Amino acid sequence: MTNAPVNAGHERTDERTIAPPKAGPAVTATPQTWTGRWVADRAGIALTGSERLPELVGLALRSGNPKRAHLLVSTVLGKHVPQRPSVVHGAGLELGRRVRDLLGAEAAARAVVLGYAETATGLGHSVADGLDAPYLHSTRRPVPGLDPVGGFEEEHSHATSHLLLPADPGLLAGDGPLVLVDDEFSTGRTVLNTIRDLHARHPRGHYVVVALVDLRSAADRRRLDEAAAELGVRLDLVATASGGVELPEDVVARAERLIAEAAPAAAPPVGEPSSAGPAPLDRVELDWPAGLPDGGRHGFTAHDRARLDAALPRLAGQLAEALPAGARRVLVLGFEELMYAPLRLADALAERLGGDRVRFSTTTRSPVLAVDDPGYAIRTRLAFPAHDDPRDGGSSERYAYNVAPGSDPARRFDAVVLVVDDVADTPALHEGEHALLGQLRRVTDRVVLAVLPSHRPVPVVPAPLAAPLSPPGSSKLPGSSELPAPLYGPAFSSYPTEEVAWLLKDLSGVALEAPTEEREEAVQNGGAHYAESLPVEYQPSPEYQELFHQALRGSAGRIALAVGTVAETLLRERGPGLVLASLARAGTPVGILVRRWLAFAHGLSVPHYAVSIVRGRGIDPVALRYLAAHHRAQDVVFVDGWTGKGAITRELADALAGTGFDPDLAVLADPGRCVRTYGTRDDFLIPSACLNSTVSGLVSRTVLRAGLIGPDDFHGAKHYDDLAGNDVSALFLDAVAARFGEVRAAAVEGADRLAADPHREPDRAGWAAVERISAEYGIDNVNLVKPGVGETTRVLLRRVPWRILARRGAGADLDHVRLLAAQRGVEVEEVDGLPYTCVGLIHPRYSRGATGGDGRAVADGGTVTETTGRES
């Protein structure tokens, strides 16, 4: 695109000098004296331009920064000045809506928003909300193992280096408009540095710069226009107000003199403990959604936005319960770059409490002089040691401004809610004379600490890769050809991108379905393998759907406990670098739940892949090559839902022999006693077994068929997006994850018991039971005996069942089995001494039409009932 640099979004005014009011309210959301008067009078600094500037900014003096003497202190940013959260969020929303109007619907749908750390992380996120676009902010916190995709310098800042660390490097690789957001646009150098860096990596035709105030000089404006012409891009600017700052030539000397004169008396003691001692400190355990990013440091998507919006009322209720009764003034205090999540919590808390009771601000790295004067923007200052293990060369001191009341008792907060991430929840936050929590307890009546899990992203690895690696010494993973790329939701599956990477080939456009009777006859006659076709997807009746929901309500806590026990065990035995590989598809919801537990309980974001394993054919060798190319083989943990007689555990062990991968399968339920890592050995219903694709991300079972799957292809599967109206995949996951908090302690105890269990090693007692049942019922093929609730359900859903054996006295866990059996005309026989809750027997002498126990087709409304699913 040829350059067309414009300032389409600017608020234009005639340049003139604003006479700052000496003492009168500015037109702001919270009327107040203009807080730039003290500096303007003494340092000779003046604002020019829009009449709105005095209502948006005050003035203060920087300390320890020789590059810039003054600081514009925003009254609507939520950084240095406590403000109503609705005003802070609303300022960004309005700018985002203006950008949307500027771009138009088509371009806005392709836009990405980039905010600047630390000051504008919350503003940029709010702009992204108004634009409804994905968001990323720069960061000064490096993340081990995550390589930057860009970086730039903020030349006037006290801490100059910015990193760009998206979990998905493709976030900044598109050709849609890039929207860059900062709190003020003073010279344009930071924006120009950013654009040059990113444009060299991923050229695009349109950039939009957004700020609360645009204070560039004429020379700065020309410089940016020239840069746009040089790059051949369109550059638009959107600002709430515009103007300039007039500085005397000796402004630095004046500022230094003022700081020297004012510092000794400017900031009186911020508070002393009352006779009753420091204020109480309460810690609230927020039910933060598992896997939800705490901000935009590594990217924040529309799906993340929807999850946060849904969770906010519940989270606000938890905060409200921790506050003292009758608190009239409450401050929610965020932490440096962590601005957005505390802001949204503050806004939701304000709605919950009602009235005008909540304010929001955050701590900062910026050293600023405090002067307890109504005409100065920074009245009080708390200085405290950094408590997030800084490794970026910045100062070890941090600050919280206007939190202490100073000389005005009316400014005192009744309670302060401090929101930090777990990286910052260190002894330095709690211990020592100057620790932040200790200082807060001297200036308020109650301190509430809420700790969010810091998002630890799973990097999205670009594919294909030219030279995949193989585990050392392996002869089973040959091949040096390019590897295929994983599939991700929502394009493939209804699971979000970050929940799972599918190592599968998309066969959604291929007709693979066949009636169950035809498939069973072909399989038993040796004419076909079950993985070469798919059954027609079973659509449950309303009665059966209600049984699923009843089962989920009754077992969600039990499943959550099993998930937690497995996750805690894996973390202890495999370490935080573990990689989850679920066996598609039944194992995939379990892998997602284990991943969510690790994020919920430990702040870990571990990689999770779904891979195919086919009985009689082994695990997908191309998927193994992919895992070996991207991870250490010893870190990969294979995950499934449950065990039956142990056929898949044997298949997995055989397939992995000599590869360097650990064949120890982790499952929620191990009634067959086939594995050593499990949540329980009870045979109980895991509701995800009740359905097929509609509880497994709308993905079919896996397919391996010549002509469709080549030697360098992943195994295949279909995405049934036409079944989205019946999809309960997210419902299942969220219902279980919602119980994590109540079972956390029990899960740790479960992992303790498992580690100490002398009978933990598998003895395959289930296999012996299957052989006994096979002989007793005259079945000469143990593959036709499917033990356990999960496997029995699969028989009823996707095979031709003969009869069901149920342990005498089995209760509600078998309600759905009894219903399915009645629908298919299959006998349910109660048996004493059965080691499983139930066992499903596939018809051993099948001929077409023999769907029921009597060998005849079962009619349902005049049509033969067809069932479906995936076998593992």
mmCIF file with all atom_site columns, N, CA, C and O in Angstrom, residues 27-63:
data_model
loop_
_atom_site.group_PDB
_atom_site.id
_atom_site.type_symbol
_atom_site.label_atom_id
_atom_site.label_alt_id
_atom_site.label_comp_id
_atom_site.label_asym_id
_atom_site.label_entity_id
_atom_site.label_seq_id
_atom_site.pdbx_PDB_ins_code
_atom_site.Cartn_x
_atom_site.Cartn_y
_atom_site.Cartn_z
_atom_site.occupancy
_atom_site.B_iso_or_equiv
_atom_site.pdbx_formal_charge
_atom_site.auth_seq_id
_atom_site.auth_comp_id
_atom_site.auth_asym_id
_atom_site.auth_atom_id
_atom_site.pdbx_PDB_model_num
ATOM 1   N N  . VAL A 1 27 ? -13.194 19.423 34.665 1.00 0.00 ? 27 VAL A N  1
ATOM 2   C CA . VAL A 1 27 ? -14.324 18.620 34.202 1.00 0.00 ? 27 VAL A CA 1
ATOM 3   C C  . VAL A 1 27 ? -13.834 17.192 34.039 1.00 0.00 ? 27 VAL A C  1
ATOM 4   O O  . VAL A 1 27 ? -13.332 16.802 32.997 1.00 0.00 ? 27 VAL A O  1
ATOM 5   N N  . THR A 1 28 ? -13.937 16.380 35.085 1.00 0.00 ? 28 THR A N  1
ATOM 6   C CA . THR A 1 28 ? -13.481 14.997 35.061 1.00 0.00 ? 28 THR A CA 1
ATOM 7   C C  . THR A 1 28 ? -14.562 14.125 35.647 1.00 0.00 ? 28 THR A C  1
ATOM 8   O O  . THR A 1 28 ? -15.559 14.591 36.184 1.00 0.00 ? 28 THR A O  1
ATOM 9   N N  . ALA A 1 29 ? -14.313 12.823 35.548 1.00 0.00 ? 29 ALA A N  1
ATOM 10  C CA . ALA A 1 29 ? -15.254 11.886 36.163 1.00 0.00 ? 29 ALA A CA 1
ATOM 11  C C  . ALA A 1 29 ? -15.293 12.084 37.671 1.00 0.00 ? 29 ALA A C  1
ATOM 12  O O  . ALA A 1 29 ? -16.306 11.866 38.307 1.00 0.00 ? 29 ALA A O  1
ATOM 13  N N  . THR A 1 30 ? -14.182 12.482 38.247 1.00 0.00 ? 30 THR A N  1
ATOM 14  C CA . THR A 1 30 ? -14.117 12.789 39.673 1.00 0.00 ? 30 THR A CA 1
ATOM 15  C C  . THR A 1 30 ? -13.628 14.231 39.800 1.00 0.00 ? 30 THR A C  1
ATOM 16  O O  . THR A 1 30 ? -12.424 14.484 39.705 1.00 0.00 ? 30 THR A O  1
ATOM 17  N N  . PRO A 1 31 ? -14.515 15.237 39.956 1.00 0.00 ? 31 PRO A N  1
ATOM 18  C CA . PRO A 1 31 ? -14.099 16.639 39.994 1.00 0.00 ? 31 PRO A CA 1
ATOM 19  C C  . PRO A 1 31 ? -13.020 16.862 41.049 1.00 0.00 ? 31 PRO A C  1
ATOM 20  O O  . PRO A 1 31 ? -13.107 16.370 42.171 1.00 0.00 ? 31 PRO A O  1
ATOM 21  N N  . GLN A 1 32 ? -12.001 17.622 40.687 1.00 0.00 ? 32 GLN A N  1
ATOM 22  C CA . GLN A 1 32 ? -10.892 17.847 41.595 1.00 0.00 ? 32 GLN A CA 1
ATOM 23  C C  . GLN A 1 32 ? -10.115 19.074 41.140 1.00 0.00 ? 32 GLN A C  1
ATOM 24  O O  . GLN A 1 32 ? -10.231 19.537 40.021 1.00 0.00 ? 32 GLN A O  1
ATOM 25  N N  . THR A 1 33 ? -9.313  19.580 42.052 1.00 0.00 ? 33 THR A N  1
ATOM 26  C CA . THR A 1 33 ? -8.390  20.653 41.703 1.00 0.00 ? 33 THR A CA 1
ATOM 27  C C  . THR A 1 33 ? -7.391  20.155 40.670 1.00 0.00 ? 33 THR A C  1
ATOM 28  O O  . THR A 1 33 ? -6.960  19.015 40.717 1.00 0.00 ? 33 THR A O  1
ATOM 29  N N  . TRP A 1 34 ? -7.048  21.045 39.720 1.00 0.00 ? 34 TRP A N  1
ATOM 30  C CA . TRP A 1 34 ? -6.042  20.636 38.733 1.00 0.00 ? 34 TRP A CA 1
ATOM 31  C C  . TRP A 1 34 ? -4.738  20.343 39.449 1.00 0.00 ? 34 TRP A C  1
ATOM 32  O O  . TRP A 1 34 ? -4.188  21.192 40.163 1.00 0.00 ? 34 TRP A O  1
ATOM 33  N N  . THR A 1 35 ? -4.211  19.146 39.251 1.00 0.00 ? 35 THR A N  1
ATOM 34  C CA . THR A 1 35 ? -3.053  18.697 40.026 1.00 0.00 ? 35 THR A CA 1
ATOM 35  C C  . THR A 1 35 ? -1.739  18.950 39.313 1.00 0.00 ? 35 THR A C  1
ATOM 36  O O  . THR A 1 35 ? -0.744  18.279 39.600 1.00 0.00 ? 35 THR A O  1
ATOM 37  N N  . GLY A 1 36 ? -1.719  19.931 38.425 1.00 0.00 ? 36 GLY A N  1
ATOM 38  C CA . GLY A 1 36 ? -0.467  20.344 37.800 1.00 0.00 ? 36 GLY A CA 1
ATOM 39  C C  . GLY A 1 36 ? -0.029  21.727 38.235 1.00 0.00 ? 36 GLY A C  1
ATOM 40  O O  . GLY A 1 36 ? 1.031   22.216 37.809 1.00 0.00 ? 36 GLY A O  1
ATOM 41  N N  . ARG A 1 37 ? -0.814  22.375 39.069 1.00 0.00 ? 37 ARG A N  1
ATOM 42  C CA . ARG A 1 37 ? -0.541  23.753 39.434 1.00 0.00 ? 37 ARG A CA 1
ATOM 43  C C  . ARG A 1 37 ? 0.787   23.932 40.152 1.00 0.00 ? 37 ARG A C  1
ATOM 44  O O  . ARG A 1 37 ? 1.551   24.862 39.871 1.00 0.00 ? 37 ARG A O  1
ATOM 45  N N  . TRP A 1 38 ? 1.100   23.023 41.086 1.00 0.00 ? 38 TRP A N  1
ATOM 46  C CA . TRP A 1 38 ? 2.323   23.172 41.899 1.00 0.00 ? 38 TRP A CA 1
ATOM 47  C C  . TRP A 1 38 ? 3.557   23.181 41.000 1.00 0.00 ? 38 TRP A C  1
ATOM 48  O O  . TRP A 1 38 ? 4.438   24.019 41.132 1.00 0.00 ? 38 TRP A O  1
ATOM 49  N N  . VAL A 1 39 ? 3.634   22.250 40.050 1.00 0.00 ? 39 VAL A N  1
ATOM 50  C CA . VAL A 1 39 ? 4.783   22.165 39.151 1.00 0.00 ? 39 VAL A CA 1
ATOM 51  C C  . VAL A 1 39 ? 4.776   23.329 38.163 1.00 0.00 ? 39 VAL A C  1
ATOM 52  O O  . VAL A 1 39 ? 5.819   23.935 37.876 1.00 0.00 ? 39 VAL A O  1
ATOM 53  N N  . ALA A 1 40 ? 3.590   23.660 37.618 1.00 0.00 ? 40 ALA A N  1
ATOM 54  C CA . ALA A 1 40 ? 3.511   24.732 36.629 1.00 0.00 ? 40 ALA A CA 1
ATOM 55  C C  . ALA A 1 40 ? 3.988   26.053 37.215 1.00 0.00 ? 40 ALA A C  1
ATOM 56  O O  . ALA A 1 40 ? 4.743   26.802 36.568 1.00 0.00 ? 40 ALA A O  1
ATOM 57  N N  . ASP A 1 41 ? 3.590   26.341 38.435 1.00 0.00 ? 41 ASP A N  1
ATOM 58  C CA . ASP A 1 41 ? 3.977   27.598 39.063 1.00 0.00 ? 41 ASP A CA 1
ATOM 59  C C  . ASP A 1 41 ? 5.468   27.666 39.356 1.00 0.00 ? 41 ASP A C  1
ATOM 60  O O  . ASP A 1 41 ? 6.099   28.711 39.175 1.00 0.00 ? 41 ASP A O  1
ATOM 61  N N  . ARG A 1 42 ? 6.064   26.561 39.767 1.00 0.00 ? 42 ARG A N  1
ATOM 62  C CA . ARG A 1 42 ? 7.440   26.595 40.247 1.00 0.00 ? 42 ARG A CA 1
ATOM 63  C C  . ARG A 1 42 ? 8.472   26.259 39.174 1.00 0.00 ? 42 ARG A C  1
ATOM 64  O O  . ARG A 1 42 ? 9.602   26.743 39.245 1.00 0.00 ? 42 ARG A O  1
ATOM 65  N N  . ALA A 1 43 ? 8.094   25.409 38.215 1.00 0.00 ? 43 ALA A N  1
ATOM 66  C CA . ALA A 1 43 ? 9.064   24.988 37.196 1.00 0.00 ? 43 ALA A CA 1
ATOM 67  C C  . ALA A 1 43 ? 8.830   25.653 35.852 1.00 0.00 ? 43 ALA A C  1
ATOM 68  O O  . ALA A 1 43 ? 9.606   25.441 34.923 1.00 0.00 ? 43 ALA A O  1
ATOM 69  N N  . GLY A 1 44 ? 7.772   26.430 35.737 1.00 0.00 ? 44 GLY A N  1
ATOM 70  C CA . GLY A 1 44 ? 7.520   27.125 34.491 1.00 0.00 ? 44 GLY A CA 1
ATOM 71  C C  . GLY A 1 44 ? 7.058   26.219 33.365 1.00 0.00 ? 44 GLY A C  1
ATOM 72  O O  . GLY A 1 44 ? 7.241   26.540 32.192 1.00 0.00 ? 44 GLY A O  1
ATOM 73  N N  . ILE A 1 45 ? 6.436   25.087 33.682 1.00 0.00 ? 45 ILE A N  1
ATOM 74  C CA . ILE A 1 45 ? 5.935   24.152 32.674 1.00 0.00 ? 45 ILE A CA 1
ATOM 75  C C  . ILE A 1 45 ? 4.472   24.479 32.385 1.00 0.00 ? 45 ILE A C  1
ATOM 76  O O  . ILE A 1 45 ? 3.682   24.695 33.301 1.00 0.00 ? 45 ILE A O  1
ATOM 77  N N  . ALA A 1 46 ? 4.114   24.512 31.115 1.00 0.00 ? 46 ALA A N  1
ATOM 78  C CA . ALA A 1 46 ? 2.736   24.822 30.735 1.00 0.00 ? 46 ALA A CA 1
ATOM 79  C C  . ALA A 1 46 ? 2.251   23.832 29.696 1.00 0.00 ? 46 ALA A C  1
ATOM 80  O O  . ALA A 1 46 ? 3.018   23.324 28.880 1.00 0.00 ? 46 ALA A O  1
ATOM 81  N N  . LEU A 1 47 ? 0.943   23.563 29.724 1.00 0.00 ? 47 LEU A N  1
ATOM 82  C CA . LEU A 1 47 ? 0.304   22.729 28.716 1.00 0.00 ? 47 LEU A CA 1
ATOM 83  C C  . LEU A 1 47 ? -0.369  23.611 27.681 1.00 0.00 ? 47 LEU A C  1
ATOM 84  O O  . LEU A 1 47 ? -0.952  24.655 28.014 1.00 0.00 ? 47 LEU A O  1
ATOM 85  N N  . THR A 1 48 ? -0.303  23.208 26.439 1.00 0.00 ? 48 THR A N  1
ATOM 86  C CA . THR A 1 48 ? -0.986  23.927 25.367 1.00 0.00 ? 48 THR A CA 1
ATOM 87  C C  . THR A 1 48 ? -1.902  22.961 24.638 1.00 0.00 ? 48 THR A C  1
ATOM 88  O O  . THR A 1 48 ? -1.664  21.758 24.612 1.00 0.00 ? 48 THR A O  1
ATOM 89  N N  . GLY A 1 49 ? -2.949  23.495 24.030 1.00 0.00 ? 49 GLY A N  1
ATOM 90  C CA . GLY A 1 49 ? -3.799  22.658 23.205 1.00 0.00 ? 49 GLY A CA 1
ATOM 91  C C  . GLY A 1 49 ? -5.183  22.484 23.766 1.00 0.00 ? 49 GLY A C  1
ATOM 92  O O  . GLY A 1 49 ? -5.843  23.437 24.170 1.00 0.00 ? 49 GLY A O  1
ATOM 93  N N  . SER A 1 50 ? -5.659  21.269 23.797 1.00 0.00 ? 50 SER A N  1
ATOM 94  C CA . SER A 1 50 ? -7.038  20.951 24.128 1.00 0.00 ? 50 SER A CA 1
ATOM 95  C C  . SER A 1 50 ? -7.407  21.383 25.532 1.00 0.00 ? 50 SER A C  1
ATOM 96  O O  . SER A 1 50 ? -6.626  21.258 26.481 1.00 0.00 ? 50 SER A O  1
ATOM 97  N N  . GLU A 1 51 ? -8.637  21.885 25.670 1.00 0.00 ? 51 GLU A N  1
ATOM 98  C CA . GLU A 1 51 ? -9.134  22.249 26.992 1.00 0.00 ? 51 GLU A CA 1
ATOM 99  C C  . GLU A 1 51 ? -9.307  21.031 27.897 1.00 0.00 ? 51 GLU A C  1
ATOM 100 O O  . GLU A 1 51 ? -9.426  21.176 29.113 1.00 0.00 ? 51 GLU A O  1
ATOM 101 N N  . ARG A 1 52 ? -9.330  19.856 27.312 1.00 0.00 ? 52 ARG A N  1
ATOM 102 C CA . ARG A 1 52 ? -9.538  18.645 28.117 1.00 0.00 ? 52 ARG A CA 1
ATOM 103 C C  . ARG A 1 52 ? -8.272  18.198 28.835 1.00 0.00 ? 52 ARG A C  1
ATOM 104 O O  . ARG A 1 52 ? -8.347  17.342 29.716 1.00 0.00 ? 52 ARG A O  1
ATOM 105 N N  . LEU A 1 53 ? -7.115  18.728 28.443 1.00 0.00 ? 53 LEU A N  1
ATOM 106 C CA . LEU A 1 53 ? -5.873  18.238 29.046 1.00 0.00 ? 53 LEU A CA 1
ATOM 107 C C  . LEU A 1 53 ? -5.866  18.341 30.564 1.00 0.00 ? 53 LEU A C  1
ATOM 108 O O  . LEU A 1 53 ? -5.464  17.379 31.243 1.00 0.00 ? 53 LEU A O  1
ATOM 109 N N  . PRO A 1 54 ? -6.269  19.478 31.168 1.00 0.00 ? 54 PRO A N  1
ATOM 110 C CA . PRO A 1 54 ? -6.197  19.544 32.633 1.00 0.00 ? 54 PRO A CA 1
ATOM 111 C C  . PRO A 1 54 ? -7.103  18.547 33.347 1.00 0.00 ? 54 PRO A C  1
ATOM 112 O O  . PRO A 1 54 ? -6.870  18.224 34.509 1.00 0.00 ? 54 PRO A O  1
ATOM 113 N N  . GLU A 1 55 ? -8.148  18.077 32.668 1.00 0.00 ? 55 GLU A N  1
ATOM 114 C CA . GLU A 1 55 ? -9.004  17.083 33.322 1.00 0.00 ? 55 GLU A CA 1
ATOM 115 C C  . GLU A 1 55 ? -8.461  15.670 33.165 1.00 0.00 ? 55 GLU A C  1
ATOM 116 O O  . GLU A 1 55 ? -8.903  14.752 33.850 1.00 0.00 ? 55 GLU A O  1
ATOM 117 N N  . LEU A 1 56 ? -7.482  15.494 32.276 1.00 0.00 ? 56 LEU A N  1
ATOM 118 C CA . LEU A 1 56 ? -6.912  14.172 32.030 1.00 0.00 ? 56 LEU A CA 1
ATOM 119 C C  . LEU A 1 56 ? -5.569  13.967 32.694 1.00 0.00 ? 56 LEU A C  1
ATOM 120 O O  . LEU A 1 56 ? -5.183  12.826 32.956 1.00 0.00 ? 56 LEU A O  1
ATOM 121 N N  . VAL A 1 57 ? -4.805  15.033 32.911 1.00 0.00 ? 57 VAL A N  1
ATOM 122 C CA . VAL A 1 57 ? -3.451  14.881 33.450 1.00 0.00 ? 57 VAL A CA 1
ATOM 123 C C  . VAL A 1 57 ? -3.149  15.946 34.495 1.00 0.00 ? 57 VAL A C  1
ATOM 124 O O  . VAL A 1 57 ? -3.694  17.048 34.458 1.00 0.00 ? 57 VAL A O  1
ATOM 125 N N  . GLY A 1 58 ? -2.269  15.572 35.415 1.00 0.00 ? 58 GLY A N  1
ATOM 126 C CA . GLY A 1 58 ? -1.622  16.509 36.309 1.00 0.00 ? 58 GLY A CA 1
ATOM 127 C C  . GLY A 1 58 ? -0.128  16.456 36.048 1.00 0.00 ? 58 GLY A C  1
ATOM 128 O O  . GLY A 1 58 ? 0.344   15.768 35.127 1.00 0.00 ? 58 GLY A O  1
ATOM 129 N N  . LEU A 1 59 ? 0.655   17.141 36.884 1.00 0.00 ? 59 LEU A N  1
ATOM 130 C CA . LEU A 1 59 ? 2.099   17.190 36.711 1.00 0.00 ? 59 LEU A CA 1
ATOM 131 C C  . LEU A 1 59 ? 2.801   16.801 37.998 1.00 0.00 ? 59 LEU A C  1
ATOM 132 O O  . LEU A 1 59 ? 2.334   17.098 39.103 1.00 0.00 ? 59 LEU A O  1
ATOM 133 N N  . ALA A 1 60 ? 3.926   16.119 37.841 1.00 0.00 ? 60 ALA A N  1
ATOM 134 C CA . ALA A 1 60 ? 4.802   15.799 38.964 1.00 0.00 ? 60 ALA A CA 1
ATOM 135 C C  . ALA A 1 60 ? 6.234   15.856 38.461 1.00 0.00 ? 60 ALA A C  1
ATOM 136 O O  . ALA A 1 60 ? 6.491   16.012 37.264 1.00 0.00 ? 60 ALA A O  1
ATOM 137 N N  . LEU A 1 61 ? 7.179   15.731 39.374 1.00 0.00 ? 61 LEU A N  1
ATOM 138 C CA . LEU A 1 61 ? 8.601   15.755 39.042 1.00 0.00 ? 61 LEU A CA 1
ATOM 139 C C  . LEU A 1 61 ? 9.181   14.359 39.217 1.00 0.00 ? 61 LEU A C  1
ATOM 140 O O  . LEU A 1 61 ? 8.969   13.717 40.256 1.00 0.00 ? 61 LEU A O  1
ATOM 141 N N  . ARG A 1 62 ? 9.888   13.911 38.195 1.00 0.00 ? 62 ARG A N  1
ATOM 142 C CA . ARG A 1 62 ? 10.560  12.617 38.278 1.00 0.00 ? 62 ARG A CA 1
ATOM 143 C C  . ARG A 1 62 ? 11.787  12.746 39.175 1.00 0.00 ? 62 ARG A C  1
ATOM 144 O O  . ARG A 1 62 ? 12.453  13.778 39.175 1.00 0.00 ? 62 ARG A O  1
ATOM 145 N N  . SER A 1 63 ? 12.102  11.674 39.874 1.00 0.00 ? 63 SER A N  1
ATOM 146 C CA . SER A 1 63 ? 13.349  11.647 40.640 1.00 0.00 ? 63 SER A CA 1
ATOM 147 C C  . SER A 1 63 ? 14.237  10.548 40.060 1.00 0.00 ? 63 SER A C  1
ATOM 148 O O  . SER A 1 63 ? 13.777  9.453  39.754 1.00 0.00 ? 63 SER A O  1
#
